[in-house]
Amino acid sequence: GNFDLTEKQVALSAIASMPLNNGFSVYGRLGANRLAEEISGNGFAHKHHDTKVLYGIGASYDFGNKLSGRLELQKPAGSLTNLSAGISYAF
């Protein structure tokens, strides 16, 4: 049969950054993460919600003109690990 799986994540965290030299900086993240999982199908339904501590470490590089790049390793839940890369623009 067919099953539907829905997963949602909401996170709130603070970042503390320490500048190094030549445009590089390192940072740490600490906050809370709420994961919600719902599965249903064939007369079966299950919901599970879990709130855990969220933490991570990362590095960024300032390209100038308010543009920077980031690379971060984040731990949003017990068995999950997230590696992300991104670009940010400061207004």
PDB file of C-alpha atoms in Angstrom:
ATOM      1  CA  GLY A   1       0.000   0.000   0.000  1.00  0.00           C
ATOM      2  CA  ASN A   2       0.814   3.645  -0.093  1.00  0.00           C
ATOM      3  CA  PHE A   3       2.133   5.535   2.889  1.00  0.00           C
ATOM      4  CA  ASP A   4       2.603   9.280   3.327  1.00  0.00           C
ATOM      5  CA  LEU A   5       5.531  10.566   5.354  1.00  0.00           C
ATOM      6  CA  THR A   6       5.778  14.214   6.417  1.00  0.00           C
ATOM      7  CA  GLU A   7       8.727  15.636   8.325  1.00  0.00           C
ATOM      8  CA  LYS A   8       8.974  19.200   9.609  1.00  0.00           C
ATOM      9  CA  GLN A   9      11.775  21.044  11.373  1.00  0.00           C
ATOM     10  CA  VAL A  10      11.763  24.319  13.294  1.00  0.00           C
ATOM     11  CA  ALA A  11      14.981  25.610  14.851  1.00  0.00           C
ATOM     12  CA  LEU A  12      16.012  28.663  16.838  1.00  0.00           C
ATOM     13  CA  SER A  13      19.660  29.276  17.635  1.00  0.00           C
ATOM     14  CA  ALA A  14      22.270  31.898  18.470  1.00  0.00           C
ATOM     15  CA  ILE A  15      25.633  32.188  16.753  1.00  0.00           C
ATOM     16  CA  ALA A  16      28.839  33.456  18.372  1.00  0.00           C
ATOM     17  CA  SER A  17      31.566  34.380  15.906  1.00  0.00           C
ATOM     18  CA  MET A  18      35.291  35.022  16.306  1.00  0.00           C
ATOM     19  CA  PRO A  19      37.128  36.804  13.487  1.00  0.00           C
ATOM     20  CA  LEU A  20      40.512  35.444  12.466  1.00  0.00           C
ATOM     21  CA  ASN A  21      42.570  37.149   9.772  1.00  0.00           C
ATOM     22  CA  ASN A  22      42.345  37.659   5.993  1.00  0.00           C
ATOM     23  CA  GLY A  23      38.508  37.663   6.052  1.00  0.00           C
ATOM     24  CA  PHE A  24      38.118  34.297   7.785  1.00  0.00           C
ATOM     25  CA  SER A  25      36.126  33.693  10.962  1.00  0.00           C
ATOM     26  CA  VAL A  26      34.932  30.696  12.958  1.00  0.00           C
ATOM     27  CA  TYR A  27      31.634  30.400  14.803  1.00  0.00           C
ATOM     28  CA  GLY A  28      29.611  28.207  17.096  1.00  0.00           C
ATOM     29  CA  ARG A  29      25.850  27.682  17.149  1.00  0.00           C
ATOM     30  CA  LEU A  30      23.649  26.716  20.103  1.00  0.00           C
ATOM     31  CA  GLY A  31      19.867  26.486  20.206  1.00  0.00           C
ATOM     32  CA  ALA A  32      16.812  24.260  20.110  1.00  0.00           C
ATOM     33  CA  ASN A  33      15.459  22.107  17.299  1.00  0.00           C
ATOM     34  CA  ARG A  34      11.959  20.612  17.026  1.00  0.00           C
ATOM     35  CA  LEU A  35      11.400  17.701  14.659  1.00  0.00           C
ATOM     36  CA  ALA A  36       7.896  16.499  13.804  1.00  0.00           C
ATOM     37  CA  GLU A  37       7.245  13.283  11.904  1.00  0.00           C
ATOM     38  CA  GLU A  38       3.899  11.982  10.671  1.00  0.00           C
ATOM     39  CA  ILE A  39       3.326   8.747   8.769  1.00  0.00           C
ATOM     40  CA  SER A  40      -0.027   7.417   7.610  1.00  0.00           C
ATOM     41  CA  GLY A  41      -1.529   4.953   5.181  1.00  0.00           C
ATOM     42  CA  ASN A  42      -3.611   1.775   4.998  1.00  0.00           C
ATOM     43  CA  GLY A  43      -5.477   2.650   8.221  1.00  0.00           C
ATOM     44  CA  PHE A  44      -2.256   3.307  10.103  1.00  0.00           C
ATOM     45  CA  ALA A  45      -1.240   6.692  11.542  1.00  0.00           C
ATOM     46  CA  HIS A  46       1.697   7.659  13.734  1.00  0.00           C
ATOM     47  CA  LYS A  47       2.940  11.062  14.947  1.00  0.00           C
ATOM     48  CA  HIS A  48       6.199  11.750  16.737  1.00  0.00           C
ATOM     49  CA  HIS A  49       7.530  15.111  17.948  1.00  0.00           C
ATOM     50  CA  ASP A  50      10.911  15.649  19.539  1.00  0.00           C
ATOM     51  CA  THR A  51      12.732  18.750  20.778  1.00  0.00           C
ATOM     52  CA  LYS A  52      16.506  18.545  21.171  1.00  0.00           C
ATOM     53  CA  VAL A  53      19.507  20.787  21.667  1.00  0.00           C
ATOM     54  CA  LEU A  54      20.905  22.060  18.371  1.00  0.00           C
ATOM     55  CA  TYR A  55      24.620  22.799  18.105  1.00  0.00           C
ATOM     56  CA  GLY A  56      27.148  23.324  15.373  1.00  0.00           C
ATOM     57  CA  ILE A  57      30.517  24.717  14.370  1.00  0.00           C
ATOM     58  CA  GLY A  58      31.440  26.518  11.213  1.00  0.00           C
ATOM     59  CA  ALA A  59      33.769  28.779   9.317  1.00  0.00           C
ATOM     60  CA  SER A  60      33.049  31.744   7.097  1.00  0.00           C
ATOM     61  CA  TYR A  61      34.921  33.895   4.627  1.00  0.00           C
ATOM     62  CA  ASP A  62      34.110  37.557   3.919  1.00  0.00           C
ATOM     63  CA  PHE A  63      34.212  38.225   0.162  1.00  0.00           C
ATOM     64  CA  GLY A  64      33.548  41.950   0.667  1.00  0.00           C
ATOM     65  CA  ASN A  65      30.526  43.989  -0.481  1.00  0.00           C
ATOM     66  CA  LYS A  66      28.466  42.452   2.381  1.00  0.00           C
ATOM     67  CA  LEU A  67      28.799  38.950   0.862  1.00  0.00           C
ATOM     68  CA  SER A  68      30.234  35.966   2.740  1.00  0.00           C
ATOM     69  CA  GLY A  69      30.410  32.188   2.356  1.00  0.00           C
ATOM     70  CA  ARG A  70      29.836  29.637   5.123  1.00  0.00           C
ATOM     71  CA  LEU A  71      30.587  25.985   5.766  1.00  0.00           C
ATOM     72  CA  GLU A  72      28.951  24.435   8.848  1.00  0.00           C
ATOM     73  CA  LEU A  73      28.685  21.066  10.570  1.00  0.00           C
ATOM     74  CA  GLN A  74      25.478  20.938  12.608  1.00  0.00           C
ATOM     75  CA  LYS A  75      23.941  18.387  14.980  1.00  0.00           C
ATOM     76  CA  PRO A  76      20.144  18.993  14.937  1.00  0.00           C
ATOM     77  CA  ALA A  77      19.118  15.729  16.668  1.00  0.00           C
ATOM     78  CA  GLY A  78      20.593  12.611  18.273  1.00  0.00           C
ATOM     79  CA  SER A  79      21.323  10.556  15.162  1.00  0.00           C
ATOM     80  CA  LEU A  80      21.327  13.329  12.541  1.00  0.00           C
ATOM     81  CA  THR A  81      24.304  15.355  11.315  1.00  0.00           C
ATOM     82  CA  ASN A  82      24.017  18.139   8.748  1.00  0.00           C
ATOM     83  CA  LEU A  83      26.855  19.561   6.646  1.00  0.00           C
ATOM     84  CA  SER A  84      25.863  22.742   4.832  1.00  0.00           C
ATOM     85  CA  ALA A  85      27.513  25.320   2.617  1.00  0.00           C
ATOM     86  CA  GLY A  86      25.970  28.656   1.822  1.00  0.00           C
ATOM     87  CA  ILE A  87      26.292  32.284   0.869  1.00  0.00           C
ATOM     88  CA  SER A  88      24.976  35.125   3.034  1.00  0.00           C
ATOM     89  CA  TYR A  89      24.343  38.772   2.294  1.00  0.00           C
ATOM     90  CA  ALA A  90      24.192  41.412   5.047  1.00  0.00           C
ATOM     91  CA  PHE A  91      21.634  44.179   4.467  1.00  0.00           C
TER      92      PHE A  91
END
